[in-house]
């Protein structure tokens, strides 16, 4: 359930937040790492293995996502997403 006053999952469900309001741990014990701009840069599984990485350009737009199974590149033009390429 979600607390209507904070717009966060209610206490006791296994979710942990940082001071900026980002979820840093979920109820499956995955960890989420954020940079200074509150952009998610890593996801770790319950064994602390990195399972996802995210990269951003100078404007804060996500330009790449890496996982163990794929690599996705995001292409922007005029500030808008125009293409995604997955390998």
Short mmCIF file of C-alpha atoms in Angstrom, two decimals:
data_model
loop_
_atom_site.label_atom_id
_atom_site.label_comp_id
_atom_site.label_asym_id
_atom_site.label_seq_id
_atom_site.Cartn_x
_atom_site.Cartn_y
_atom_site.Cartn_z
CA UNK A 1 0.00 0.00 0.00
CA UNK A 2 1.02 3.61 -0.55
CA UNK A 3 0.92 6.35 2.08
CA UNK A 4 -1.22 9.14 0.61
CA UNK A 5 0.69 11.78 2.60
CA UNK A 6 4.16 10.87 1.31
CA UNK A 7 3.37 9.01 -1.95
CA UNK A 8 5.70 6.24 -0.74
CA UNK A 9 5.14 2.61 0.11
CA UNK A 10 4.05 2.34 3.72
CA UNK A 11 6.55 1.21 6.34
CA UNK A 12 6.97 -2.53 6.83
CA UNK A 13 6.80 -3.57 3.17
CA UNK A 14 10.58 -3.76 2.68
CA UNK A 15 11.13 -0.53 0.77
CA UNK A 16 13.89 1.87 1.86
CA UNK A 17 14.22 5.48 0.68
CA UNK A 18 17.11 7.95 0.69
CA UNK A 19 16.74 11.56 1.87
CA UNK A 20 15.83 12.67 -1.68
CA UNK A 21 12.92 10.22 -1.82
CA UNK A 22 14.55 7.67 -4.14
CA UNK A 23 13.90 3.99 -3.47
CA UNK A 24 17.32 2.56 -2.57
CA UNK A 25 16.11 -0.94 -1.66
CA UNK A 26 12.98 -2.84 -2.62
CA UNK A 27 11.14 -5.75 -1.04
CA UNK A 28 13.27 -8.23 -3.05
CA UNK A 29 16.45 -6.76 -1.49
CA UNK A 30 17.56 -5.22 -4.77
CA UNK A 31 19.58 -2.04 -4.30
CA UNK A 32 19.28 1.08 -6.43
CA UNK A 33 22.16 3.57 -6.68
CA UNK A 34 21.60 7.20 -7.72
CA UNK A 35 23.99 9.94 -8.80
CA UNK A 36 24.03 13.54 -7.52
CA UNK A 37 21.26 14.46 -9.97
CA UNK A 38 18.98 11.73 -8.57
CA UNK A 39 19.39 9.64 -11.72
CA UNK A 40 19.53 5.88 -11.25
CA UNK A 41 23.00 4.62 -12.22
CA UNK A 42 23.01 1.02 -10.92
CA UNK A 43 20.77 -1.82 -9.84
CA UNK A 44 22.20 -4.60 -7.68
CA UNK A 45 20.60 -7.92 -6.87
CA UNK A 46 20.20 -9.31 -3.35
CA UNK A 47 23.77 -10.71 -3.54
CA UNK A 48 25.19 -7.23 -4.32
CA UNK A 49 25.91 -8.15 -7.97
CA UNK A 50 25.42 -5.31 -10.46
CA UNK A 51 22.56 -6.33 -12.76
CA UNK A 52 21.99 -3.00 -14.48
CA UNK A 53 23.91 0.18 -15.23
CA UNK A 54 22.64 3.46 -16.65
CA UNK A 55 24.55 6.31 -18.29
CA UNK A 56 23.48 9.91 -18.95
CA UNK A 57 24.54 12.82 -21.11
CA UNK A 58 25.28 16.35 -19.87
CA UNK A 59 21.57 17.23 -20.11
CA UNK A 60 20.63 14.35 -17.82
CA UNK A 61 19.07 12.22 -20.54
CA UNK A 62 19.67 8.47 -20.33
CA UNK A 63 21.88 7.49 -23.24
CA UNK A 64 22.74 3.88 -22.40
CA UNK A 65 21.42 0.94 -20.39
CA UNK A 66 23.58 -2.14 -19.78
CA UNK A 67 22.39 -5.44 -18.34
CA UNK A 68 23.81 -8.95 -18.46
CA UNK A 69 21.57 -9.72 -21.44
CA UNK A 70 21.44 -6.51 -23.46
CA UNK A 71 22.84 -3.08 -24.18
CA UNK A 72 20.43 -0.33 -25.20
CA UNK A 73 21.51 3.01 -26.65
CA UNK A 74 19.09 5.95 -26.63
CA UNK A 75 19.36 8.60 -29.36
CA UNK A 76 18.00 12.13 -28.99
CA UNK A 77 17.46 14.96 -31.46
CA UNK A 78 16.28 18.38 -30.37
CA UNK A 79 15.95 17.09 -26.83
CA UNK A 80 13.49 14.35 -27.81
CA UNK A 81 14.04 10.61 -27.91
CA UNK A 82 14.07 9.56 -31.56
CA UNK A 83 15.50 6.04 -31.48
CA UNK A 84 16.56 3.12 -29.30
CA UNK A 85 19.04 0.48 -30.38
CA UNK A 86 19.37 -2.80 -28.51
CA UNK A 87 22.19 -5.26 -28.97
#
